[in-house]
Amino acid sequence: MVACQLGGGHAAARYAGRAQNEIARAEGWNLYFRFADDLLDPETQRMYVHRGIGLFATRDVLYDFVLPRDVEIDVRREGGRIRVEYRTPVGTVDSTMFYDRSSQRLGITSPMVVDHLIKSPDDYAAAGYLFEHMDLVPNFTRFERWVRDELRDDGVAVAQGFMGASPVHQIQRDLLDPTQFYFHYKDHGTKVAELAARIEPLFDKALAILCDSPADVVWWGANYDDMLTYPPYFEKELSPWIRKASRALGERGKLLLSHCDGENEGLMDLIPEAGMHVAESVCPAPMTRIGLAEYYRRWSGRLTLWGGIPSTIVLPETSDADFEAYLDRLFEAVAPGRRMLVGIADQVPPGAIFSRLQRIGERVEKEGALPLRAGAARPVGAAELSRVGQGAGAAAPVEDTRAREEPDDAIYADVRLAVARGKHVAVKDHVAALLERGVPARQILDRGLIAAIDAVGKRMAAGQAFIPEVLLAARAMSAAIGVLEPHLAVGGEQRRGRIVIGTVTGDLHDIGKNLVVTMMRGVGFEVFDLGSTFRARRSATRWPSAGRTSWDCPPC
C-alpha cells in the first residue's frame, strides 16, 4: 500500500493547477491528509489562530476548544506574523506565529511559533490559568463531512489528538523555546510539573472524546528524537501517556498513530514498548542513522511501520541510479511485507521529481504483492543496540575523576565537574577562586572549561550524554567565560575572529545553533547571533566590520 501526502512537487504538466487529492486519485495513490491546507487563505488561517498554544480547529480535530470567558484575546496580524495575546486574571502571556508566501514555497505545512508563550518563570501562572479553565466540546461534524465529501474511500481518515504525547511534551513542543525548555526543566522543574498537572485534565477529556468519536485512527504525539526526547525523558514523561492513550483507544477498536519522523536510534526499544499501534513517517537512513531493515526487523512484530522512503530520495540531489537502488533495498528490507505502509517521510518536498513518485507507485503495484518474495532481510552495518547507560535508557552518570587527576590538572577538577554537571552558578565561584590564586585566565579556559566541554562532546558522541546535558554544560561554560573575559582582555588575549550565525525563519530546531554560539565564544571568537531569521534589514545597529555597511537581523 502506498500512502502519499503531497506537500508540493513538480507534477506533470497535465496536473498543473489541480488539487493534491485529484492528482493522488489520478495516480492511484491512497490519500493521507495532514496540514495540507492553504495557510495563506484567511478562512484557513482562523483554524490556526491558537497554534501558539498547540490548539487547532482543522477538519481532523474532533472537538472545539472553549477558552475561558474571563480571558481577553487580542489577535494582531502584520505581514506573515500573527501575535496572539491572552489576558488572564493572573497575568498576560502572548505568542507569535509566522507564515508567508516563502514558507509555502518551502513546503512548511504549519505556522511556525517564533515567539513562545512562556518566556520566563513568571509566565507559568497565566499559562496554567489558560489551560486549567479551558474546556473541550465534541464536534464530529467537520470530520464526518471531510471523510464523506473529500476523502471518501480513497485514504485513511486520521483524527488529531494532541501533538504533544503528554502534557510535559506539549509544554516542550509548543509553549517554550526549544533550548529554554531544557533550562526550565532543570531550573524550574516544579513549575513545569505544576503546569503539566493543570493541562492533564484537558488531555483526559480529549482522550475520552476521541474514544467516543467516529475516527478509526487517532494521531497522538509527534516529533521524537533520541537527543531531544532523550531516552530517560521519553520513558518518564512520554511513554506513560502514549501507553494510556493506546490502551484506551485499543479497547474501543481504534488505533493510535504517532509521528516518529526523527532520529530514533536511542529509542528503538522505548517506542514499541510505549504501546503505539502505528509509527508514522518512519524516516530511515540516509537521512537518519537507522536503516529500514533494522526498523522493520525490530518493530514490525510489535507495531505497523508507515513511511520508509526518506524525502531526500525523491529530490534531484539523489541520482536516478541511487533512487532505484534504494527501492531495490526497500523490498528486501521489509520482506515479507506485513505491517508496512510505504510512504514518503516526512512528506513530499516541494522540489520532488514527480516521475519518481510515479515510479514508487509503479514498483509497489508490481512488486508489492504479499508476502514479498525478496527473502528475509538483514540489516547492513547496523549493530544491535544496547540500552544507553544504566537501567532502562538512563543516562550514564557524570563520573567524578578528581581523584585520578594529574597534579597539574587537579586544580581544574572542580571547574570541569561543574561544567559537566551543568552547574552554571557554582562554576563561576570555582573560576573566581582560581583567579584569586593567581591561575592565568587562559589556562583556566583551556585546561578547565574547554577540556570539560570536550569531554562532554565525547560522551555525547558515544551515546552517553544527550542534547539537554550538552546545553546545560554549554550554559555553565558560558557563565564561567563571563567571569574570565575581563581577565582575558587584561592579559592581552586577542579574539580569534568574527562569526555570524543564524537559522532560517520559523526553524524550531535552533538548539544546534545555540550550542555552536556558546562553543565559539568559549574558544575566543566574537559571535554575532542573528537568531532565527533569513530576512536582513537596515538598522542603526551595525556590526564592526572593515568599513563596510552591516546588517542587523533581529531574532524572531
Coordinates of C-alpha atoms in Angstrom, one line a residue:
M1 CA 0.0 0.0 0.0
V2 CA 1.3 3.5 -0.9
A3 CA 0.1 6.5 1.1
C4 CA 1.2 9.8 -0.2
Q5 CA 1.0 13.2 1.4
L6 CA 1.8 15.8 -1.3
G7 CA 3.5 18.9 0.1
G8 CA 4.5 20.1 -3.3
G9 CA 6.5 18.6 -6.1
H10 CA 6.9 19.3 -9.8
A11 CA 3.8 17.5 -11.1
A12 CA 3.5 16.6 -14.8
A13 CA 2.1 19.3 -16.9
R14 CA -1.3 17.7 -17.1
Y15 CA -1.7 18.2 -13.3
A16 CA -1.0 21.9 -13.3
G17 CA -3.5 23.7 -11.2
R18 CA -5.1 20.6 -9.8
A19 CA -5.5 19.8 -6.1
Q20 CA -3.3 17.2 -4.5
N21 CA -6.2 14.8 -3.9
E22 CA -7.1 14.9 -7.6
I23 CA -3.5 14.1 -8.5
A24 CA -3.3 11.3 -6.0
R25 CA -6.6 9.8 -7.2
A26 CA -5.4 10.0 -10.8
E27 CA -2.2 8.2 -10.0
G28 CA -4.0 5.5 -7.9
W29 CA -2.4 6.6 -4.6
N30 CA -4.2 6.5 -1.3
L31 CA -4.7 9.8 0.4
Y32 CA -3.3 10.9 3.7
F33 CA -4.2 14.4 4.7
R34 CA -2.1 16.2 7.3
F35 CA -1.7 20.0 7.3
A36 CA -2.3 20.3 3.6
D37 CA -4.4 23.4 3.8
D38 CA -3.7 26.7 2.0
L39 CA -2.4 28.6 5.0
L40 CA -2.5 31.9 3.2
D41 CA -6.2 31.8 2.9
P42 CA -7.8 34.0 5.6
E43 CA -10.5 31.4 6.3
T44 CA -7.9 28.7 6.8
Q45 CA -5.8 31.0 9.0
R46 CA -8.6 31.2 11.5
M47 CA -8.1 27.4 12.1
Y48 CA -4.6 28.1 13.3
V49 CA -5.0 31.2 15.4
H50 CA -4.1 29.3 18.6
R51 CA -1.3 27.4 17.1
G52 CA 1.0 29.1 19.6
I53 CA -0.6 27.1 22.4
G54 CA -0.9 23.9 20.4
L55 CA -4.6 24.2 19.5
F56 CA -6.1 23.7 16.1
A57 CA -9.6 23.8 14.6
T58 CA -8.8 21.9 11.4
R59 CA -11.1 19.3 9.8
D60 CA -9.4 16.4 11.6
V61 CA -9.9 17.8 15.1
L62 CA -13.0 16.2 16.8
Y63 CA -13.6 18.8 19.4
D64 CA -13.8 22.6 19.8
F65 CA -11.6 24.4 22.3
V66 CA -13.6 26.8 24.5
L67 CA -11.3 29.3 26.0
P68 CA -12.1 30.8 29.4
R69 CA -14.7 33.6 29.3
D70 CA -12.6 35.8 31.6
V71 CA -9.6 35.7 29.3
E72 CA -9.4 38.6 26.8
I73 CA -7.8 37.6 23.5
D74 CA -6.1 40.1 21.2
V75 CA -5.0 38.9 17.7
R76 CA -2.8 41.2 15.6
R77 CA -1.5 40.4 12.1
E78 CA 1.5 42.1 10.5
G79 CA 2.6 40.6 7.2
G80 CA 3.3 36.9 7.9
R81 CA 3.3 37.4 11.6
I82 CA 0.3 36.7 13.9
R83 CA 0.6 37.7 17.5
V84 CA -2.0 36.4 20.0
E85 CA -2.2 37.9 23.4
Y86 CA -4.1 36.2 26.3
R87 CA -5.0 38.5 29.2
T88 CA -5.9 36.3 32.1
P89 CA -6.9 37.3 35.7
V90 CA -3.5 36.3 36.9
G91 CA -1.3 37.8 34.1
T92 CA -0.8 38.3 30.4
V93 CA 1.0 36.0 28.0
D94 CA 1.4 36.1 24.3
S95 CA 2.9 34.1 21.4
T96 CA 3.7 34.9 17.8
M97 CA 3.5 32.7 14.7
F98 CA 4.9 33.2 11.3
Y99 CA 3.8 32.0 7.8
D100 CA 4.2 33.7 4.5
R101 CA 4.5 33.0 0.8
S102 CA 8.1 31.9 1.1
S103 CA 7.0 29.5 3.9
Q104 CA 4.5 28.0 1.4
R105 CA 7.1 27.7 -1.3
L106 CA 9.4 25.9 1.1
G107 CA 6.7 23.3 1.9
I108 CA 6.2 24.4 5.5
T109 CA 2.9 22.9 6.4
S110 CA 2.0 24.6 9.7
P111 CA 2.6 28.2 11.0
M112 CA 5.9 28.2 13.0
V113 CA 5.9 29.6 16.5
V114 CA 8.7 32.2 16.6
D115 CA 7.9 33.7 20.0
H116 CA 6.7 31.3 22.6
L117 CA 4.0 31.7 25.2
I118 CA 6.3 31.1 28.2
K119 CA 9.3 33.4 28.2
S120 CA 10.2 33.5 31.9
P121 CA 9.1 31.7 35.1
D122 CA 6.6 34.5 35.7
D123 CA 4.5 33.3 32.8
Y124 CA 3.6 29.9 34.3
A125 CA 0.7 31.2 36.3
A126 CA -1.1 32.8 33.3
A127 CA -0.4 29.8 31.1
G128 CA -1.7 27.4 33.8
Y129 CA -4.9 29.5 34.2
L130 CA -5.5 29.5 30.5
F131 CA -5.3 25.7 30.2
E132 CA -6.9 24.8 33.5
H133 CA -10.1 26.9 32.7
M134 CA -10.3 25.7 29.1
D135 CA -13.0 23.3 28.0
L136 CA -13.5 20.8 25.1
V137 CA -16.8 20.3 23.4
P138 CA -17.2 17.3 21.0
N139 CA -17.6 18.3 17.4
F140 CA -17.7 15.4 14.9
T141 CA -19.4 17.3 12.1
R142 CA -16.4 18.7 10.2
F143 CA -14.6 15.4 10.5
E144 CA -17.5 13.4 9.1
R145 CA -18.1 16.0 6.3
W146 CA -14.4 15.8 5.4
V147 CA -14.5 12.0 5.2
R148 CA -17.7 11.9 3.3
D149 CA -17.1 14.7 0.8
E150 CA -13.3 14.8 0.3
L151 CA -11.6 11.6 1.4
R152 CA -14.4 9.1 0.6
D153 CA -12.9 5.6 0.3
D154 CA -9.5 6.7 -1.1
G155 CA -7.4 7.0 2.1
V156 CA -7.1 7.0 5.8
A157 CA -9.1 9.3 8.0
V158 CA -6.7 10.1 10.9
A159 CA -8.2 12.2 13.7
Q160 CA -5.9 14.6 15.5
G161 CA -5.3 14.3 19.2
F162 CA -2.6 16.4 20.9
M163 CA 0.7 16.9 19.1
G164 CA 2.4 16.5 22.4
A165 CA 2.4 12.9 23.6
S166 CA 1.9 14.1 27.2
P167 CA 1.3 17.4 29.0
V168 CA 5.1 17.8 29.6
H169 CA 5.8 17.1 25.9
Q170 CA 3.1 19.7 25.0
I171 CA 5.0 22.3 27.0
Q172 CA 8.2 21.3 25.3
R173 CA 6.8 21.3 21.8
D174 CA 4.7 24.4 21.8
L175 CA 4.9 26.6 24.9
L176 CA 8.6 27.1 25.4
D177 CA 11.6 27.9 23.2
P178 CA 13.3 24.6 22.3
T179 CA 16.5 25.5 24.0
Q180 CA 14.9 27.2 27.0
F181 CA 12.8 24.2 27.7
Y182 CA 15.7 22.2 29.0
F183 CA 16.9 25.0 31.2
H184 CA 13.4 25.4 32.7
Y185 CA 13.0 21.6 33.1
K186 CA 16.2 21.6 35.2
D187 CA 15.9 25.0 37.0
H188 CA 12.2 25.3 37.3
G189 CA 11.1 21.7 37.3
T190 CA 8.4 22.3 39.9
K191 CA 6.7 24.9 37.8
V192 CA 6.9 22.7 34.7
A193 CA 5.3 19.8 36.6
E194 CA 2.6 22.0 38.1
L195 CA 1.7 23.4 34.6
A196 CA 1.6 19.8 33.3
A197 CA -0.8 18.9 36.1
R198 CA -3.1 21.8 35.1
I199 CA -3.0 20.7 31.4
E200 CA -3.6 17.0 32.2
P201 CA -7.4 17.2 32.6
L202 CA -7.6 18.6 29.1
F203 CA -5.7 15.6 27.8
D204 CA -8.1 13.3 29.7
K205 CA -11.1 14.9 28.2
A206 CA -9.6 14.9 24.7
L207 CA -8.9 11.2 25.0
A208 CA -12.4 10.4 26.2
I209 CA -13.9 12.3 23.2
L210 CA -11.6 10.5 20.8
C211 CA -12.6 7.2 22.2
D212 CA -16.3 8.0 21.6
S213 CA -15.6 9.5 18.1
P214 CA -16.2 8.0 14.7
A215 CA -12.5 8.0 14.0
D216 CA -10.7 4.7 13.5
V217 CA -7.2 6.1 13.8
V218 CA -6.0 8.8 16.1
W219 CA -2.8 10.8 15.8
W220 CA -1.3 11.2 19.3
G221 CA 2.1 12.7 19.8
A222 CA 4.8 13.8 17.3
N223 CA 8.4 14.5 16.7
Y224 CA 10.5 12.3 18.8
D225 CA 14.3 12.3 18.7
D226 CA 16.8 10.3 20.8
M227 CA 18.7 13.5 21.7
L228 CA 15.8 15.9 22.2
T229 CA 13.2 13.5 23.7
Y230 CA 16.2 11.5 25.0
P231 CA 15.6 8.0 26.4
P232 CA 15.2 8.8 30.2
Y233 CA 13.0 11.7 29.4
F234 CA 10.9 9.7 26.9
E235 CA 10.4 6.9 29.3
K236 CA 9.5 9.2 32.2
E237 CA 7.4 11.9 30.5
L238 CA 6.1 10.5 27.3
S239 CA 5.7 6.7 27.5
P240 CA 3.1 6.6 30.3
W241 CA 0.7 8.8 28.3
I242 CA 1.2 7.0 25.0
R243 CA 0.6 3.8 26.8
K244 CA -2.5 5.1 28.5
A245 CA -3.9 6.6 25.2
S246 CA -3.2 3.5 23.1
R247 CA -4.8 1.2 25.7
A248 CA -8.0 3.4 25.9
L249 CA -8.3 3.7 22.1
G250 CA -7.5 0.0 21.6
E251 CA -10.3 -1.0 23.9
R252 CA -12.6 0.9 21.6
G253 CA -11.3 -0.7 18.5
K254 CA -9.2 2.2 17.4
L255 CA -5.6 2.6 16.5
L256 CA -3.1 5.1 18.0
L257 CA -0.7 6.6 15.4
S258 CA 2.4 8.5 16.5
H259 CA 4.6 10.7 14.3
C260 CA 8.1 9.1 14.5
D261 CA 10.0 11.1 11.9
G262 CA 13.1 11.8 14.0
E263 CA 16.4 10.1 14.9
N264 CA 15.2 7.1 16.8
E265 CA 18.4 5.1 17.4
G266 CA 18.3 5.5 21.1
L267 CA 14.5 5.0 21.2
M268 CA 14.4 1.7 19.3
D269 CA 13.1 -0.2 22.3
L270 CA 11.2 2.5 24.0
I271 CA 8.9 3.5 21.1
P272 CA 7.4 0.0 20.7
E273 CA 7.3 -0.5 24.4
A274 CA 5.2 2.7 24.7
G275 CA 2.4 0.7 23.0
M276 CA 1.6 2.8 20.0
H277 CA -0.1 0.9 17.2
V278 CA 1.4 2.7 14.2
A279 CA 4.7 4.5 13.9
E280 CA 4.0 7.0 11.1
S281 CA 6.6 8.8 9.0
V282 CA 9.4 6.5 9.8
C283 CA 12.5 8.1 8.3
P284 CA 15.4 5.7 7.8
A285 CA 19.0 6.1 6.5
P286 CA 20.4 8.0 4.7
M287 CA 18.5 10.8 6.5
T288 CA 19.0 9.2 9.9
R289 CA 21.3 6.6 11.4
I290 CA 19.0 3.6 11.4
G291 CA 18.4 1.7 8.1
L292 CA 14.9 0.5 7.1
A293 CA 15.9 -3.2 7.5
E294 CA 16.8 -2.5 11.1
Y295 CA 13.5 -0.7 11.7
Y296 CA 11.5 -3.5 10.2
R297 CA 13.3 -6.3 12.0
R298 CA 12.9 -4.7 15.4
W299 CA 9.5 -3.0 15.1
S300 CA 7.3 -5.0 12.7
G301 CA 6.4 -7.6 15.2
R302 CA 5.1 -5.0 17.6
L303 CA 3.6 -2.2 15.5
T304 CA 2.9 -1.1 12.0
L305 CA 5.5 1.0 10.2
W306 CA 4.4 3.8 7.9
G307 CA 6.9 5.6 5.7
G308 CA 10.3 4.1 4.9
I309 CA 11.2 6.4 2.0
P310 CA 13.3 9.4 3.1
S311 CA 12.2 12.6 1.3
T312 CA 15.8 13.1 0.0
I313 CA 15.4 10.1 -2.2
V314 CA 12.8 11.9 -4.4
L315 CA 14.9 15.1 -4.7
P316 CA 17.2 15.9 -7.7
E317 CA 20.2 15.7 -5.4
T318 CA 19.8 11.9 -5.4
S319 CA 20.8 10.3 -8.7
D320 CA 18.4 8.1 -10.7
A321 CA 20.7 5.1 -10.0
D322 CA 20.7 5.7 -6.2
F323 CA 16.9 6.2 -6.3
E324 CA 16.3 2.9 -8.0
A325 CA 18.9 1.2 -5.7
Y326 CA 17.1 2.4 -2.7
L327 CA 13.8 0.9 -3.9
D328 CA 15.5 -2.4 -4.6
R329 CA 16.8 -2.4 -1.0
L330 CA 13.4 -1.4 0.3
F331 CA 11.6 -4.5 -0.9
E332 CA 14.4 -6.6 0.5
A333 CA 14.3 -4.8 3.8
V334 CA 10.6 -5.2 4.5
A335 CA 10.1 -8.8 3.4
P336 CA 7.7 -10.5 4.0
G337 CA 5.9 -7.1 4.0
R338 CA 3.4 -7.4 6.8
R339 CA 2.6 -4.4 8.9
M340 CA 4.3 -2.0 6.5
L341 CA 2.8 1.1 4.7
V342 CA 5.1 2.6 2.1
G343 CA 5.2 6.4 2.1
I344 CA 7.4 9.4 1.9
A345 CA 8.9 10.5 5.3
D346 CA 8.1 13.2 6.4
Q347 CA 6.2 14.4 3.4
V348 CA 6.8 15.0 -0.3
P349 CA 9.1 18.1 -0.5
P350 CA 8.3 20.9 -2.9
G351 CA 11.3 20.1 -5.1
A352 CA 10.4 16.4 -5.6
I353 CA 10.8 14.8 -9.0
F354 CA 7.2 13.9 -9.8
S355 CA 8.2 11.0 -12.0
R356 CA 9.9 9.4 -9.0
L357 CA 6.6 9.5 -7.1
Q358 CA 5.0 7.7 -10.0
R359 CA 7.9 5.2 -10.1
I360 CA 7.3 4.4 -6.5
G361 CA 3.7 3.7 -7.2
E362 CA 4.6 1.5 -10.2
R363 CA 7.1 -0.6 -8.3
V364 CA 4.8 -1.1 -5.3
E365 CA 2.0 -2.1 -7.6
K366 CA 4.2 -4.5 -9.5
E367 CA 6.4 -5.9 -6.7
G368 CA 4.4 -5.3 -3.6
A369 CA 2.2 -8.4 -3.6
L370 CA 2.3 -10.1 -0.2
P371 CA 4.2 -12.0 1.0
L372 CA 7.2 -10.3 -0.6
R373 CA 9.5 -12.8 -2.2
A374 CA 12.7 -10.9 -1.6
G375 CA 13.7 -13.2 1.4
A376 CA 14.4 -12.3 4.9
A377 CA 16.4 -9.1 5.1
R378 CA 19.3 -8.5 7.4
P379 CA 20.4 -5.0 8.4
V380 CA 23.7 -3.9 6.8
G381 CA 26.2 -2.3 9.1
A382 CA 23.7 -1.9 11.9
A383 CA 24.9 -3.4 15.2
E384 CA 22.4 -4.5 17.8
L385 CA 21.7 -1.5 20.1
S386 CA 22.1 -1.9 23.8
R387 CA 20.4 0.3 26.4
V388 CA 22.2 3.6 26.8
G389 CA 23.7 4.0 30.3
Q390 CA 22.3 2.2 33.3
G391 CA 18.8 0.9 33.6
A392 CA 16.0 1.5 31.0
G393 CA 17.5 4.2 28.9
A394 CA 19.0 6.1 31.8
A395 CA 22.0 8.4 31.0
A396 CA 25.3 7.3 32.3
P397 CA 26.2 9.4 35.4
V398 CA 28.9 12.0 35.1
E399 CA 32.0 10.5 36.6
D400 CA 33.9 12.3 39.3
T401 CA 37.5 11.9 38.2
R402 CA 39.1 14.3 40.6
A403 CA 40.9 11.5 42.5
R404 CA 42.6 10.4 39.3
E405 CA 43.7 13.9 38.1
E406 CA 47.3 14.6 37.4
P407 CA 48.8 17.0 40.0
D408 CA 49.0 19.9 37.4
D409 CA 45.4 19.4 36.4
A410 CA 43.9 18.7 39.8
I411 CA 43.3 22.4 40.4
Y412 CA 40.8 22.5 37.5
A413 CA 38.8 19.4 38.7
D414 CA 36.0 21.4 40.3
V415 CA 35.7 23.6 37.2
R416 CA 35.5 20.6 34.9
L417 CA 33.0 18.8 37.1
A418 CA 30.8 21.8 37.4
V419 CA 30.7 22.2 33.6
A420 CA 30.0 18.5 33.1
R421 CA 27.1 18.6 35.5
G422 CA 25.7 21.9 34.2
K423 CA 26.3 23.8 37.5
H424 CA 26.2 27.3 36.0
V425 CA 26.2 29.1 39.3
A426 CA 28.8 27.0 41.1
V427 CA 31.3 27.1 38.2
K428 CA 31.6 30.9 38.5
D429 CA 32.7 30.5 42.1
H430 CA 35.3 27.9 41.1
V431 CA 36.7 30.1 38.4
A432 CA 36.8 33.1 40.7
A433 CA 38.7 31.0 43.3
L434 CA 41.3 30.0 40.7
L435 CA 41.7 33.6 39.6
E436 CA 42.3 34.7 43.2
R437 CA 45.0 32.0 43.5
G438 CA 46.8 33.6 40.5
V439 CA 46.0 31.0 37.9
P440 CA 46.2 32.6 34.4
A441 CA 42.8 33.1 32.8
R442 CA 43.9 31.4 29.6
Q443 CA 44.9 28.3 31.5
I444 CA 41.5 28.1 33.2
L445 CA 39.8 28.5 29.8
D446 CA 41.9 25.8 28.1
R447 CA 42.6 23.3 30.8
G448 CA 39.4 23.8 32.7
L449 CA 36.5 24.9 30.5
I450 CA 37.4 23.7 27.1
A451 CA 38.8 20.4 28.4
A452 CA 35.4 19.9 30.2
I453 CA 33.2 20.7 27.2
D454 CA 35.4 18.5 25.0
A455 CA 34.8 15.6 27.4
V456 CA 31.1 16.2 27.3
G457 CA 31.2 16.2 23.5
K458 CA 32.9 12.8 23.5
R459 CA 30.3 11.4 25.9
M460 CA 27.6 12.6 23.5
A461 CA 29.3 11.0 20.5
A462 CA 29.5 7.8 22.5
G463 CA 25.8 7.9 23.2
Q464 CA 26.4 8.5 26.9
A465 CA 25.1 12.1 27.0
F466 CA 22.2 13.9 25.4
I467 CA 21.4 17.3 24.0
P468 CA 20.0 18.7 27.3
E469 CA 23.2 17.7 29.1
V470 CA 25.3 19.4 26.5
L471 CA 23.1 22.5 26.6
L472 CA 23.4 22.7 30.4
A473 CA 27.2 22.2 30.2
A474 CA 27.4 24.9 27.5
R475 CA 25.4 27.3 29.7
A476 CA 27.8 26.6 32.6
M477 CA 30.8 27.2 30.3
S478 CA 29.2 30.5 29.1
A479 CA 28.7 31.6 32.7
A480 CA 32.3 30.8 33.5
I481 CA 33.6 32.7 30.5
G482 CA 31.7 35.7 31.7
V483 CA 33.9 35.7 34.8
L484 CA 37.0 35.1 32.7
E485 CA 36.5 37.7 30.0
P486 CA 37.8 40.8 31.8
H487 CA 41.0 38.9 32.8
L488 CA 41.5 37.6 29.3
A489 CA 41.2 41.2 28.0
V490 CA 43.7 42.5 30.6
G491 CA 46.1 39.7 29.6
G492 CA 46.1 40.9 26.1
E493 CA 44.2 38.0 24.6
Q494 CA 43.1 38.6 21.1
R495 CA 39.8 37.5 19.5
R496 CA 40.4 34.7 17.1
G497 CA 38.0 36.1 14.6
R498 CA 34.4 37.1 14.0
I499 CA 31.5 34.7 13.2
V500 CA 28.0 35.5 12.1
I501 CA 25.4 32.7 12.6
G502 CA 21.7 32.2 12.3
T503 CA 18.9 29.8 11.3
V504 CA 16.1 30.2 8.8
T505 CA 12.8 31.8 9.8
G506 CA 10.5 29.5 11.7
D507 CA 13.1 26.9 12.3
L508 CA 12.3 25.4 15.8
H509 CA 15.5 23.3 15.7
D510 CA 17.8 26.1 16.7
I511 CA 19.4 24.2 19.5
G512 CA 22.4 23.3 17.5
K513 CA 23.0 26.9 16.6
N514 CA 22.8 27.9 20.2
L515 CA 25.4 25.3 21.1
V516 CA 27.7 26.5 18.3
V517 CA 27.4 30.1 19.5
T518 CA 28.4 29.1 23.1
M519 CA 31.3 27.0 22.0
M520 CA 32.7 29.5 19.5
R521 CA 32.5 32.3 22.1
G522 CA 34.2 29.9 24.6
V523 CA 37.2 29.4 22.4
G524 CA 37.7 33.1 21.7
F525 CA 35.6 34.0 18.7
E526 CA 33.4 37.1 18.6
V527 CA 30.0 35.8 17.6
F528 CA 27.0 37.7 16.2
D529 CA 23.9 35.6 16.7
L530 CA 21.2 36.6 14.2
G531 CA 18.7 34.3 15.9
S532 CA 16.1 32.7 13.7
T533 CA 15.6 34.8 10.6
F534 CA 16.7 34.9 6.9
R535 CA 15.4 38.5 6.3
A536 CA 18.0 41.1 6.8
R537 CA 17.0 44.8 7.2
R538 CA 18.9 48.0 7.5
S539 CA 19.3 49.2 11.1
A540 CA 21.0 51.8 13.2
T541 CA 22.9 48.9 14.8
R542 CA 26.0 48.0 12.8
W543 CA 28.5 45.2 13.2
P544 CA 32.1 46.5 13.4
S545 CA 33.4 45.4 10.1
A546 CA 36.1 46.6 7.8
G547 CA 34.5 49.8 6.6
R548 CA 31.5 48.0 5.1
T549 CA 27.8 48.6 5.7
S550 CA 26.5 46.0 8.1
W551 CA 23.1 44.5 8.5
D552 CA 21.2 43.8 11.7
C553 CA 18.9 40.8 11.6
P554 CA 16.8 40.9 14.8
P555 CA 15.9 37.5 16.1
C556 CA 12.3 36.4 15.7

